[in-house]
Backbone as ProteinMPNN parsed JSONL, in Angstrom:
{"seq_chain_A": "XXXXXXXXXXXXXXXXXXXXXXXXXXXXXXXXXXXXXXXXXXXXXXXXXXXXXXXXXXXXXXXXXXXXXXXXXXXXXXXXXXXXXXXXXXXXXXXXXXXXXXXXXXXXXXXXXXXXXXXXXXXXXXXXXXXXXXXXXXXXXXXXXXXXXXXXXXXXXXXXXXXXXXXXXXXXXXXXXXXXXXXXXXXXXXXXXXXXXXXXXXXXXXXXXXXXX", "coords_chain_A": {"N_chain_A": [[-6.425, -24.421, 18.607], [-9.366, -24.576, 18.122], [-10.651, -22.608, 15.097], [-13.53, -21.753, 14.638], [-15.9, -21.535, 11.732], [-18.635, -20.13, 10.395], [-20.731, -20.773, 9.363], [-20.98, -22.887, 11.15], [-21.131, -22.281, 13.261], [-23.858, -21.034, 13.913], [-24.617, -23.822, 13.226], [-24.143, -25.266, 15.842], [-26.046, -23.106, 17.039], [-29.055, -22.795, 16.407], [-29.479, -25.39, 17.058], [-29.325, -25.237, 19.548], [-31.752, -23.932, 19.625], [-33.272, -26.24, 18.693], [-33.459, -27.344, 21.487], [-33.658, -26.452, 22.752], [-36.72, -25.956, 21.883], [-37.765, -28.565, 22.664], [-37.116, -29.496, 24.694], [-39.563, -28.443, 25.633], [-38.591, -25.487, 26.652], [-38.802, -22.128, 26.733], [-38.456, -20.981, 23.594], [-38.174, -19.309, 21.196], [-38.915, -17.415, 17.821], [-37.493, -15.216, 17.665], [-35.073, -16.39, 18.946], [-33.701, -17.769, 16.025], [-33.499, -14.691, 14.984], [-31.903, -13.527, 15.589], [-29.831, -16.166, 16.224], [-29.07, -15.522, 12.655], [-28.639, -12.911, 12.234], [-26.211, -13.049, 13.636], [-24.939, -14.83, 12.585], [-25.141, -14.357, 9.908], [-23.008, -11.963, 10.01], [-21.018, -12.208, 11.296], [-20.073, -13.295, 8.656], [-19.94, -11.219, 6.881], [-17.438, -10.798, 7.667], [-15.869, -12.424, 7.796], [-15.118, -11.016, 4.852], [-13.697, -9.341, 5.303], [-11.926, -10.016, 6.282], [-10.238, -10.647, 3.378], [-10.174, -9.024, 2.219], [-8.584, -7.158, 3.755], [-5.573, -9.496, 2.576], [-5.465, -9.239, 0.335], [-4.789, -5.557, 0.164], [-2.631, -6.164, 1.479], [-1.036, -8.128, -0.247], [-0.741, -6.346, -2.376], [1.031, -3.966, -1.221], [2.967, -5.461, -0.497], [3.213, -5.898, -3.438], [4.296, -2.871, -4.764], [6.747, -1.911, -3.91], [8.333, -3.045, -5.429], [8.596, -1.538, -8.052], [5.353, -2.033, -10.148], [4.715, 0.167, -9.703], [2.613, 0.992, -11.729], [0.742, -1.017, -12.188], [0.2, -1.616, -9.568], [-2.203, 0.845, -9.048], [-3.935, -0.093, -10.895], [-4.95, -1.867, -9.067], [-5.305, -1.008, -6.495], [-7.413, 0.433, -6.51], [-9.576, -1.026, -6.793], [-9.713, -2.891, -5.366], [-10.622, -0.562, -3.092], [-12.892, 0.036, -4.625], [-13.993, -3.111, -3.415], [-13.826, -2.357, -1.377], [-15.641, 0.336, -0.148], [-18.141, -0.184, -0.876], [-19.054, -2.289, 0.479], [-18.905, -0.658, 3.299], [-20.989, 1.133, 2.444], [-23.137, -0.277, 2.698], [-22.695, -2.075, 5.522], [-23.31, 0.806, 6.814], [-25.848, 1.104, 6.71], [-26.589, -0.3, 7.702], [-26.94, 0.247, 10.184], [-29.367, 1.888, 11.073], [-30.837, 0.472, 11.489], [-30.074, -1.621, 14.001], [-30.376, 0.391, 15.626], [-32.687, 0.703, 16.536], [-33.268, -2.027, 17.294], [-33.079, -3.375, 19.478], [-35.226, -2.485, 20.645], [-37.481, -2.76, 18.77], [-37.268, -5.928, 19.028], [-37.429, -6.528, 21.608], [-40.423, -5.36, 22.04], [-41.956, -7.46, 19.818], [-41.261, -9.969, 20.992], [-40.967, -9.421, 23.866], [-39.405, -9.192, 26.917], [-35.481, -10.396, 27.949], [-33.043, -10.885, 26.411], [-31.402, -9.189, 25.549], [-28.756, -9.576, 26.036], [-28.2, -11.066, 23.22], [-28.351, -9.602, 22.16], [-26.751, -7.724, 21.887], [-24.357, -9.013, 21.62], [-24.874, -9.291, 18.583], [-24.969, -6.599, 17.804], [-22.435, -5.225, 18.953], [-20.581, -6.703, 17.719], [-20.914, -6.642, 15.049], [-20.729, -4.059, 14.91], [-18.189, -4.26, 15.79], [-17.517, -5.2, 12.931], [-17.66, -2.712, 11.469], [-15.638, -0.727, 12.484], [-13.745, -1.947, 11.612], [-14.045, -1.787, 9.113], [-13.488, 0.902, 8.515], [-10.453, 0.642, 9.431], [-9.673, -0.992, 7.141], [-10.145, 0.817, 4.589], [-8.464, 3.504, 5.375], [-5.084, 2.342, 5.757], [-6.225, 1.736, 2.395], [-6.245, 3.895, 1.256], [-3.309, 5.35, 2.794], [-1.574, 3.837, 0.346], [-2.833, 3.849, -0.796], [-1.093, 7.159, -1.421], [1.177, 6.818, -0.524], [2.438, 4.716, -3.384], [1.744, 6.801, -5.832], [2.383, 9.047, -4.495], [5.824, 7.269, -5.465], [4.931, 6.478, -8.423], [5.176, 9.49, -9.653], [7.555, 11.05, -8.306], [9.035, 8.685, -10.271], [7.785, 9.448, -12.598], [9.097, 11.609, -12.924], [11.693, 11.296, -13.141], [11.834, 10.416, -14.782], [11.092, 12.615, -16.845], [12.808, 14.727, -16.182], [16.048, 13.078, -17.25], [14.6, 12.991, -20.075], [14.234, 16.494, -20.66], [17.564, 16.842, -19.852], [18.263, 15.673, -22.242], [16.956, 17.037, -24.526], [17.925, 19.808, -24.311], [20.889, 19.089, -24.663], [20.63, 18.171, -27.293], [19.205, 20.398, -27.983], [20.842, 22.956, -28.595], [22.946, 20.965, -30.28], [21.851, 20.564, -32.202], [20.949, 23.329, -33.588], [23.502, 24.307, -34.011], [24.61, 22.984, -35.62], [23.083, 23.359, -38.009], [23.092, 25.997, -38.441], [25.225, 25.515, -39.941], [24.504, 24.818, -42.687], [22.786, 26.652, -44.121], [22.678, 28.721, -46.264], [24.925, 30.709, -47.422], [27.177, 32.571, -48.052], [29.46, 33.4, -47.171], [30.214, 31.175, -45.497], [31.622, 29.675, -42.301], [34.563, 28.314, -41.433], [33.385, 25.629, -43.419], [34.985, 24.128, -46.49], [37.606, 24.691, -45.425], [39.994, 22.377, -45.558], [39.872, 20.272, -43.743], [36.689, 20.731, -43.077], [34.675, 18.986, -41.705], [35.426, 17.273, -39.886], [36.244, 19.441, -37.653], [34.254, 20.767, -37.121], [32.467, 18.141, -35.884], [34.277, 17.745, -33.87], [34.596, 20.136, -32.433], [31.125, 20.201, -32.177], [32.333, 17.471, -30.06], [32.724, 18.5, -28.379], [30.983, 20.533, -26.847], [29.818, 18.686, -26.495], [31.045, 17.12, -24.061], [31.435, 19.566, -22.717], [28.375, 20.059, -21.749], [28.303, 17.367, -19.737], [29.959, 18.186, -17.939], [29.146, 20.118, -16.29], [26.932, 18.234, -15.814], [27.711, 15.994, -14.62], [28.632, 18.288, -11.719], [26.304, 18.622, -11.642], [24.849, 21.055, -11.646], [22.968, 21.605, -13.2]], "CA_chain_A": [[-8.006, -24.705, 19.907], [-10.093, -24.755, 16.528], [-11.328, -21.434, 15.17], [-15.345, -22.201, 13.959], [-16.836, -21.041, 10.773], [-20.294, -19.015, 10.55], [-21.441, -21.592, 9.576], [-19.972, -24.158, 12.9], [-21.101, -21.68, 14.502], [-24.503, -20.613, 12.658], [-25.542, -25.048, 13.259], [-24.512, -24.927, 16.777], [-26.902, -21.42, 17.649], [-29.607, -24.178, 16.281], [-29.212, -27.016, 17.888], [-29.104, -25.577, 20.973], [-32.801, -23.328, 19.637], [-34.559, -27.095, 18.524], [-33.566, -28.686, 22.186], [-34.908, -26.087, 24.203], [-38.254, -26.18, 22.166], [-38.061, -29.923, 22.627], [-37.629, -29.243, 26.646], [-40.165, -26.933, 26.545], [-38.277, -24.686, 27.576], [-39.012, -20.843, 26.339], [-37.697, -20.719, 23.342], [-38.936, -18.079, 20.521], [-37.459, -16.607, 16.577], [-36.346, -14.327, 18.227], [-33.376, -16.471, 19.578], [-33.173, -17.773, 15.102], [-33.243, -13.9, 14.267], [-30.399, -13.701, 16.207], [-28.724, -16.937, 15.6], [-29.297, -15.71, 11.744], [-27.396, -11.894, 12.026], [-24.787, -13.433, 13.593], [-24.31, -15.987, 11.212], [-24.303, -13.273, 8.419], [-22.285, -10.31, 10.484], [-18.766, -12.854, 11.273], [-19.503, -14.228, 7.673], [-18.372, -10.108, 6.688], [-16.011, -10.603, 9.192], [-14.199, -13.16, 6.48], [-14.844, -10.703, 3.516], [-12.596, -7.676, 5.328], [-9.535, -11.028, 6.35], [-10.122, -11.093, 1.762], [-10.19, -7.41, 1.99], [-6.71, -7.448, 4.295], [-5.364, -10.643, 2.292], [-5.641, -8.608, -0.624], [-4.324, -4.945, 0.558], [-1.209, -7.533, 2.16], [-0.001, -8.316, -1.615], [-0.725, -4.864, -2.953], [1.382, -3.559, -0.336], [4.45, -6.08, -0.959], [4.013, -5.152, -4.72], [4.552, -1.278, -4.522], [8.109, -1.579, -3.685], [8.418, -4.109, -6.666], [8.103, -1.865, -9.546], [4.988, -1.998, -9.949], [3.136, 1.026, -8.921], [0.849, 2.027, -12.321], [-0.26, -1.959, -11.88], [-0.662, -1.113, -8.905], [-2.601, 2.071, -9.28], [-5.841, -0.391, -10.239], [-5.338, -3.216, -8.281], [-5.404, -0.034, -5.003], [-8.518, 1.671, -6.676], [-10.168, -1.949, -7.341], [-10.242, -3.167, -3.908], [-10.992, 0.67, -2.75], [-14.156, 0.573, -5.068], [-15.037, -3.314, -2.558], [-14.294, -1.397, 0.407], [-16.768, 1.434, 0.044], [-19.133, -0.868, -1.291], [-19.146, -2.783, 1.886], [-19.693, 0.604, 4.092], [-21.571, 1.277, 2.573], [-24.563, -2.36, 3.042], [-22.628, -1.583, 6.774], [-23.878, 1.997, 7.393], [-27.55, 0.96, 6.029], [-27.13, -1.707, 8.798], [-27.082, 1.357, 11.854], [-30.68, 2.309, 12.275], [-32.019, -0.966, 11.683], [-29.514, -2.52, 14.854], [-29.902, 0.876, 16.36], [-34.095, -0.201, 16.361], [-33.373, -3.622, 17.224], [-33.804, -4.123, 20.938], [-37.142, -1.914, 21.369], [-38.668, -3.611, 17.971], [-37.467, -7.078, 19.443], [-38.587, -6.598, 23.366], [-42.21, -5.931, 21.419], [-42.526, -8.328, 19.425], [-41.252, -11.168, 21.526], [-40.986, -9.439, 24.978], [-37.619, -8.816, 27.481], [-35.156, -11.781, 28.017], [-33.011, -10.882, 24.681], [-30.6, -7.904, 26.259], [-27.314, -9.756, 25.778], [-27.97, -11.418, 22.571], [-28.391, -8.468, 20.414], [-25.861, -6.864, 22.667], [-23.51, -9.665, 20.826], [-25.116, -8.985, 17.251], [-24.138, -5.052, 17.753], [-21.059, -6.042, 18.957], [-20.11, -7.721, 16.691], [-21.245, -4.783, 13.799], [-19.586, -2.405, 15.592], [-16.233, -4.137, 14.635], [-16.846, -4.85, 11.105], [-16.772, -1.074, 11.118], [-14.049, -0.563, 12.881], [-12.837, -3.081, 11.016], [-13.576, -1.675, 7.432], [-13.116, 2.289, 9.228], [-9.013, 1.092, 9.143], [-8.959, -0.594, 5.621], [-10.247, 2.322, 3.555], [-7.615, 4.505, 6.142], [-4.716, 1.702, 5.542], [-5.68, 2.093, 1.156], [-5.556, 6.121, 1.284], [-2.238, 5.62, 2.42], [-1.503, 3.06, 0.566], [-2.186, 5.28, -3.059], [-0.156, 7.586, -1.774], [2.778, 5.895, -0.884], [1.982, 4.748, -4.694], [1.255, 7.231, -6.486], [4.285, 10.014, -5.269], [6.411, 6.975, -6.35], [4.472, 6.932, -9.477], [5.887, 10.672, -9.409], [8.86, 10.55, -8.531], [9.198, 8.148, -11.41], [8.147, 10.185, -13.861], [9.091, 13.201, -12.733], [12.35, 11.421, -13.559], [11.998, 10.408, -16.285], [11.155, 14.247, -17.409], [14.289, 14.814, -16.285], [16.214, 12.613, -18.193], [14.089, 13.618, -21.902], [14.915, 17.689, -20.311], [18.428, 17.065, -20.282], [18.711, 14.939, -23.722], [16.977, 18.044, -24.931], [19.293, 20.738, -23.159], [21.764, 18.802, -24.911], [20.585, 18.929, -28.141], [18.397, 21.285, -29.307], [22.208, 23.474, -28.863], [23.383, 20.513, -30.996], [20.702, 20.5, -34.145], [20.786, 24.768, -33.308], [25.115, 24.091, -33.964], [24.959, 22.272, -37.345], [22.108, 24.014, -39.055], [24.133, 26.546, -38.295], [26.574, 25.485, -41.722], [23.403, 24.711, -43.974], [22.992, 28.323, -43.916], [22.93, 28.785, -47.823], [25.316, 32.216, -47.355], [28.41, 33.282, -49.131], [31.197, 33.018, -46.028], [30.338, 29.855, -43.498], [32.314, 29.649, -41.278], [34.544, 26.336, -41.406], [33.045, 25.769, -44.199], [35.278, 24.849, -47.374], [38.313, 24.619, -45.441], [40.872, 21.469, -44.945], [39.164, 18.211, -42.43], [35.858, 21.179, -41.957], [34.143, 17.749, -41.751], [35.381, 17.245, -37.969], [36.151, 20.688, -37.236], [32.983, 20.535, -37.014], [32.779, 17.15, -35.46], [35.256, 18.519, -32.998], [33.624, 20.916, -31.703], [30.002, 19.232, -31.12], [31.763, 17.016, -29.042], [33.503, 20.086, -26.883], [30.287, 20.471, -25.4], [28.62, 17.567, -25.673], [31.473, 17.119, -22.407], [30.817, 20.81, -21.204], [27.794, 19.194, -20.538], [28.167, 16.085, -19.221], [30.914, 18.328, -16.877], [27.958, 20.309, -15.481], [25.554, 17.357, -15.216], [28.82, 15.889, -13.231], [28.546, 18.731, -11.191], [25.085, 19.187, -11.228], [24.694, 22.541, -11.846], [22.114, 21.5, -14.514]], "C_chain_A": [[-8.196, -23.956, 17.294], [-10.475, -23.671, 16.047], [-12.537, -22.338, 14.655], [-15.131, -21.204, 12.561], [-18.144, -20.54, 11.208], [-20.349, -20.447, 10.617], [-21.84, -22.734, 10.311], [-20.352, -23.497, 13.197], [-22.586, -21.199, 14.272], [-25.682, -21.948, 13.616], [-26.125, -25.105, 14.984], [-25.423, -23.943, 17.483], [-28.051, -22.431, 17.331], [-29.697, -24.586, 16.13], [-29.99, -26.512, 18.965], [-31.431, -24.245, 20.881], [-33.667, -24.4, 19.723], [-34.622, -27.015, 20.612], [-33.973, -27.587, 23.347], [-36.655, -26.15, 23.315], [-38.725, -27.588, 22.724], [-38.341, -29.868, 23.599], [-38.493, -28.817, 26.662], [-39.756, -26.569, 26.852], [-39.264, -22.655, 25.803], [-38.36, -20.461, 25.229], [-38.393, -20.067, 21.282], [-37.932, -17.607, 18.596], [-37.02, -15.776, 17.049], [-34.649, -15.062, 18.57], [-32.715, -17.173, 18.102], [-33.113, -16.777, 14.125], [-31.88, -13.92, 14.097], [-29.286, -14.139, 15.306], [-28.074, -15.669, 13.528], [-28.362, -14.101, 11.518], [-26.439, -11.914, 11.92], [-23.84, -14.246, 12.822], [-23.808, -14.736, 9.976], [-23.963, -11.789, 8.388], [-20.96, -10.937, 10.487], [-19.07, -13.466, 9.387], [-19.157, -13.061, 6.639], [-17.661, -10.69, 7.246], [-14.604, -11.359, 7.827], [-14.264, -12.611, 5.54], [-13.417, -9.631, 3.77], [-11.984, -9.229, 5.528], [-10.356, -10.731, 4.618], [-9.218, -10.446, 2.201], [-7.972, -6.826, 1.847], [-5.894, -8.004, 4.029], [-4.911, -9.051, 1.068], [-4.529, -7.404, -1.067], [-2.487, -5.746, 1.176], [0.013, -7.116, 1.181], [-0.349, -6.964, -2.793], [0.52, -4.204, -2.139], [3.015, -4.423, -0.725], [4.464, -5.788, -3.416], [4.071, -3.751, -5.064], [5.968, -1.069, -5.144], [8.815, -2.51, -4.713], [8.53, -3.579, -8.19], [7.384, -1.996, -10.419], [3.921, -1.531, -10.069], [1.772, 1.719, -10.163], [0.036, 0.221, -12.227], [-1.041, -1.934, -10.92], [-2.089, 0.166, -7.73], [-4.02, 1.013, -9.507], [-6.334, -1.266, -9.562], [-5.652, -1.801, -6.392], [-7.357, 0.162, -5.408], [-10.335, 0.325, -6.694], [-10.167, -2.883, -5.966], [-10.926, -1.789, -3.305], [-12.63, 0.088, -3.296], [-15.138, -0.854, -3.854], [-15.368, -2.214, -1.418], [-15.619, -0.516, 0.951], [-17.782, 0.709, -0.324], [-19.743, -1.425, -0.028], [-19.378, -2.53, 3.24], [-20.96, 0.785, 4.22], [-22.929, 0.274, 2.636], [-24.034, -2.031, 4.453], [-23.578, -1.04, 7.296], [-25.487, 1.608, 7.184], [-28.006, 0.151, 7.221], [-27.514, -0.599, 9.885], [-28.279, 1.657, 11.973], [-31.304, 1.32, 12.734], [-31.767, -1.68, 13.415], [-30.04, -1.817, 16.137], [-32.203, 0.343, 17.088], [-35.03, -1.293, 17.536], [-33.872, -4.276, 18.823], [-34.693, -3.29, 21.531], [-38.119, -3.285, 20.262], [-38.458, -5.89, 19.055], [-37.705, -7.171, 21.005], [-40.61, -6.446, 22.841], [-42.602, -6.465, 20.509], [-42.458, -10.277, 19.785], [-40.751, -11.551, 23.275], [-39.095, -9.739, 25.366], [-36.83, -10.189, 27.525], [-34.09, -11.822, 26.794], [-31.714, -10.031, 24.828], [-29.007, -8.092, 25.03], [-26.79, -10.704, 24.394], [-28.056, -10.344, 21.408], [-27.317, -7.963, 21.097], [-24.629, -7.433, 21.57], [-23.477, -9.472, 19.161], [-24.13, -7.261, 17.584], [-22.824, -4.358, 17.778], [-20.355, -5.895, 17.982], [-19.747, -6.409, 14.921], [-21.097, -4.187, 14.158], [-17.996, -2.529, 15.182], [-16.376, -4.658, 12.964], [-17.075, -3.347, 11.05], [-15.85, -0.177, 11.231], [-12.375, -1.156, 11.976], [-12.668, -2.247, 8.826], [-13.295, -0.225, 7.847], [-10.946, 1.578, 9.041], [-8.908, 0.112, 7.564], [-9.113, -0.03, 4.749], [-8.461, 3.076, 4.531], [-6.749, 3.313, 5.837], [-4.541, 1.77, 3.291], [-5.233, 3.596, 1.451], [-4.526, 6.496, 2.078], [-1.885, 5.086, 1.957], [-1.559, 3.785, -1.408], [-1.709, 6.583, -2.659], [1.077, 7.435, -1.847], [3.173, 5.592, -2.073], [2.371, 6.073, -5.368], [2.72, 8.464, -5.849], [5.516, 8.999, -5.96], [6.319, 6.687, -7.349], [4.568, 8.393, -10.163], [6.838, 10.375, -9.5], [10.159, 9.387, -9.123], [9.407, 8.802, -12.773], [8.609, 11.249, -13.715], [11.237, 12.826, -13.646], [12.958, 11.048, -15.04], [12.112, 11.549, -17.448], [12.375, 14.69, -17.622], [15.245, 14.959, -17.625], [16.239, 13.397, -19.442], [14.847, 14.734, -21.533], [16.3, 18.076, -20.057], [19.458, 16.408, -21.73], [18.244, 16.081, -24.494], [17.456, 19.022, -24.424], [20.602, 20.63, -24.247], [21.744, 18.222, -26.25], [20.176, 19.133, -28.62], [20.336, 21.773, -29.696], [22.991, 22.596, -29.74], [23.073, 21.093, -32.311], [21.281, 22.376, -34.682], [22.223, 24.478, -34.338], [25.33, 24.106, -34.864], [24.041, 23.069, -38.559], [22.204, 25.299, -39.082], [24.993, 26.709, -40.183], [25.829, 25.105, -42.774], [22.433, 25.657, -44.268], [23.037, 28.585, -46.222], [23.342, 30.748, -48.098], [26.769, 31.249, -47.954], [29.841, 32.578, -48.625], [30.088, 32.048, -45.331], [31.247, 29.906, -43.693], [33.274, 28.649, -41.306], [34.154, 25.707, -42.514], [34.047, 25.915, -44.905], [36.595, 25.14, -46.802], [38.95, 22.949, -45.836], [40.002, 20.636, -43.812], [38.109, 19.602, -41.944], [35.129, 20.841, -41.001], [34.347, 17.808, -39.63], [36.433, 18.718, -37.53], [34.697, 20.53, -36.85], [32.693, 20.097, -35.874], [33.469, 17.587, -33.993], [34.218, 19.338, -31.355], [32.333, 20.688, -31.469], [30.729, 18.516, -29.69], [32.682, 17.07, -27.888], [32.012, 20.26, -26.135], [28.865, 20.114, -25.244], [29.321, 17.439, -24.145], [31.689, 18.593, -21.454], [29.193, 21.046, -21.048], [27.671, 18.582, -20.305], [28.931, 17.362, -17.512], [29.238, 18.772, -16.277], [26.798, 19.704, -15.18], [26.07, 16.064, -13.604], [28.683, 16.562, -12.117], [27.034, 19.078, -10.505], [23.985, 20.694, -10.823], [23.586, 23.025, -13.02], [20.211, 19.689, -13.781]], "O_chain_A": [[-7.716, -23.487, 16.262], [-11.09, -23.292, 17.043], [-12.4, -23.516, 14.321], [-14.301, -20.3, 12.471], [-18.568, -20.607, 12.362], [-20.106, -21.173, 11.582], [-22.851, -23.411, 10.121], [-20.024, -23.698, 14.367], [-22.376, -20.223, 14.992], [-26.719, -21.74, 14.245], [-27.256, -25.065, 15.469], [-25.476, -24.095, 18.703], [-28.064, -23.21, 18.284], [-30.092, -24.852, 14.995], [-31.035, -27.029, 19.36], [-32.096, -23.971, 21.879], [-34.68, -24.271, 20.411], [-35.689, -26.676, 21.123], [-34.444, -27.794, 24.465], [-37.666, -26.354, 23.987], [-39.86, -27.764, 23.166], [-39.51, -30.064, 23.934], [-38.787, -28.504, 27.816], [-39.938, -26.787, 28.049], [-39.828, -22.471, 24.724], [-37.544, -19.567, 25.454], [-38.994, -20.772, 20.471], [-36.724, -17.552, 18.365], [-35.843, -15.533, 16.781], [-33.533, -14.55, 18.491], [-31.506, -17.384, 18.191], [-32.876, -17.019, 12.941], [-31.068, -14.141, 13.198], [-28.498, -13.648, 14.498], [-26.935, -15.235, 13.358], [-27.453, -14.106, 10.688], [-25.671, -11.442, 11.082], [-22.639, -14.31, 12.562], [-22.748, -14.396, 9.449], [-24.216, -10.868, 7.612], [-19.972, -10.479, 9.913], [-18.126, -14.092, 8.906], [-18.405, -13.313, 5.698], [-17.202, -11.436, 6.38], [-13.495, -11.13, 7.346], [-13.593, -13.195, 4.69], [-12.533, -9.262, 2.997], [-11.432, -9.557, 4.478], [-11.538, -10.542, 4.904], [-8.058, -10.716, 2.513], [-7.043, -6.518, 1.1], [-4.91, -7.723, 4.713], [-4.127, -8.123, 1.264], [-3.693, -7.553, -1.959], [-1.36, -5.336, 0.899], [1.066, -6.486, 1.274], [-0.053, -6.976, -3.988], [1.206, -3.76, -3.06], [3.996, -3.838, -1.183], [5.347, -5.61, -4.254], [3.655, -3.696, -6.221], [6.352, -0.495, -6.163], [10.041, -2.585, -4.633], [8.567, -4.275, -9.204], [7.865, -2.117, -11.546], [2.796, -1.962, -10.321], [0.75, 2.38, -9.979], [-1.195, 0.194, -12.201], [-2.263, -2.078, -10.891], [-2.533, 0.247, -6.585], [-4.982, 1.065, -8.74], [-7.507, -1.568, -9.346], [-6.248, -2.175, -5.381], [-8.284, 0.015, -4.612], [-11.534, 0.597, -6.642], [-11.088, -3.7, -5.951], [-12.08, -2.049, -2.963], [-13.466, -0.245, -2.455], [-16.368, -0.889, -3.814], [-16.311, -1.618, -0.897], [-16.309, -0.61, 1.965], [-18.751, 1.286, 0.168], [-20.82, -1.032, 0.42], [-19.77, -3.294, 4.122], [-21.77, 0.737, 5.146], [-23.877, 1.045, 2.486], [-24.997, -1.528, 5.031], [-24.475, -1.558, 7.961], [-26.222, 2.253, 7.932], [-29.136, -0.069, 7.655], [-28.607, -0.767, 10.426], [-28.577, 1.78, 13.161], [-31.987, 1.119, 13.738], [-32.704, -2.142, 14.066], [-30.232, -2.368, 17.221], [-32.527, -0.322, 18.072], [-36.111, -1.441, 18.107], [-34.631, -5.181, 19.169], [-34.946, -3.306, 22.736], [-38.901, -4.182, 20.575], [-39.312, -6.676, 19.464], [-38.295, -8.17, 21.416], [-41.598, -7.111, 23.156], [-43.713, -6.106, 20.118], [-43.033, -11.266, 19.33], [-40.43, -12.588, 23.856], [-38.121, -10.149, 24.735], [-37.472, -11.169, 27.149], [-34.207, -12.823, 26.087], [-30.866, -10.342, 23.992], [-28.489, -7.493, 24.087], [-25.627, -11.075, 24.238], [-27.868, -10.357, 20.191], [-26.675, -7.576, 20.121], [-24.027, -6.661, 20.823], [-22.435, -9.48, 18.506], [-22.92, -7.04, 17.545], [-22.298, -3.463, 17.115], [-19.637, -4.989, 17.559], [-18.889, -5.829, 14.256], [-21.449, -3.173, 13.555], [-17.121, -1.806, 14.704], [-15.551, -4.519, 12.061], [-16.291, -2.836, 10.251], [-15.39, 0.73, 10.538], [-11.163, -1.012, 11.816], [-11.84, -2.218, 7.915], [-12.32, -0.015, 7.126], [-10.229, 2.357, 8.412], [-8.033, 0.507, 6.794], [-8.293, -0.169, 3.842], [-7.396, 2.927, 3.932], [-7.606, 2.549, 5.394], [-3.451, 1.824, 2.72], [-4.179, 4.15, 1.764], [-4.429, 7.7, 2.316], [-0.905, 4.902, 2.68], [-0.9, 4.005, -2.424], [-1.855, 7.395, -3.572], [1.895, 7.712, -2.724], [4.303, 6.023, -2.302], [3.581, 6.302, -5.359], [3.742, 8.695, -6.494], [6.212, 9.505, -6.84], [7.414, 6.45, -7.858], [4.024, 8.491, -11.263], [7.307, 9.642, -10.371], [11.337, 9.196, -8.821], [10.314, 8.845, -13.604], [8.458, 12.003, -14.677], [11.872, 13.612, -14.348], [13.869, 11.242, -15.846], [12.791, 11.561, -18.475], [12.954, 14.976, -18.67], [15.401, 15.831, -18.481], [17.131, 14.112, -19.899], [16.049, 14.622, -21.775], [16.569, 19.275, -19.989], [20.629, 16.543, -22.084], [19.084, 16.372, -25.346], [16.993, 18.796, -23.306], [21.231, 21.608, -24.65], [22.81, 17.694, -26.566], [20.138, 18.671, -29.761], [21.012, 21.274, -30.595], [23.938, 23.229, -30.206], [23.686, 21.769, -33.136], [21.822, 22.654, -35.752], [21.957, 24.434, -35.539], [26.097, 24.929, -35.364], [24.36, 23.268, -39.731], [21.376, 25.888, -39.777], [25.169, 27.555, -41.061], [26.4, 25.021, -43.861], [21.302, 25.359, -44.652], [23.933, 28.356, -47.034], [22.668, 31.653, -48.589], [27.143, 30.092, -48.148], [30.715, 31.842, -49.083], [29.169, 32.496, -44.644], [31.872, 30.096, -44.736], [32.619, 27.621, -41.135], [34.98, 24.802, -42.629], [33.926, 26.137, -46.11], [37.151, 25.96, -47.532], [38.155, 22.298, -46.514], [39.676, 21.421, -42.922], [38.252, 19.93, -40.766], [34.804, 21.447, -39.98], [33.699, 18.191, -38.656], [37.515, 18.47, -37.0], [34.477, 19.828, -35.863], [32.57, 20.821, -34.886], [32.697, 17.675, -33.039], [33.68, 19.2, -30.257], [32.097, 20.982, -30.297], [30.25, 18.674, -28.567], [33.148, 16.338, -27.015], [31.934, 20.123, -24.914], [27.805, 20.447, -24.715], [28.626, 17.569, -23.137], [31.941, 18.784, -20.264], [28.733, 21.98, -20.392], [26.453, 18.43, -20.387], [28.479, 17.311, -16.368], [28.371, 17.969, -15.932], [25.855, 20.188, -14.554], [25.57, 15.611, -12.574], [28.567, 15.808, -11.151], [26.708, 19.552, -9.417], [23.018, 21.063, -10.155], [23.362, 24.119, -13.538], [19.34, 19.35, -14.583]]}, "name": "protein", "num_of_chains": 1, "seq": "XXXXXXXXXXXXXXXXXXXXXXXXXXXXXXXXXXXXXXXXXXXXXXXXXXXXXXXXXXXXXXXXXXXXXXXXXXXXXXXXXXXXXXXXXXXXXXXXXXXXXXXXXXXXXXXXXXXXXXXXXXXXXXXXXXXXXXXXXXXXXXXXXXXXXXXXXXXXXXXXXXXXXXXXXXXXXXXXXXXXXXXXXXXXXXXXXXXXXXXXXXXXXXXXXXXXX"}
């Protein structure tokens, strides 16, 4: 079954208005107003389809080590979603009074068309809320992955500092200007110091293997 685009729907609705006019039946500006409103809200429905497609692309990229890039992508989509929701909310009060205003201006008989417009609007609001909810979940997931990666980097840097700092301190002790520096001056003193440093490094590696650090 072929899906009708908003422009095709509007065209058909305007054709109905034209037919009513030529048939000398009651065709007022209410038909045109409600047709335009329905067209606009159907067009906005396509905008939400676009946001949802962007969300799907972002969701796929989050788990491909693109957390930093996706942080900006999610923020951009969120900005669009917030703007979209604000625009919809500005219509709420007008649609609330639409039935009364249309009855006052054009008479009774448009309840069904007005209900269809309001129903389309409420559908848009629900979809916009779902989009924002999904974006919040994606943002939380992306932040968790990014935080985990940063914690792993900090852990590696901490381990490196834990290993290199004692070795640096150990070697600096032999640079002290003292009269009785141990080992220094003995035969193979360089290799003795290097061996001690290697043994310390192996100890740190053993602690890491045992997950004591």
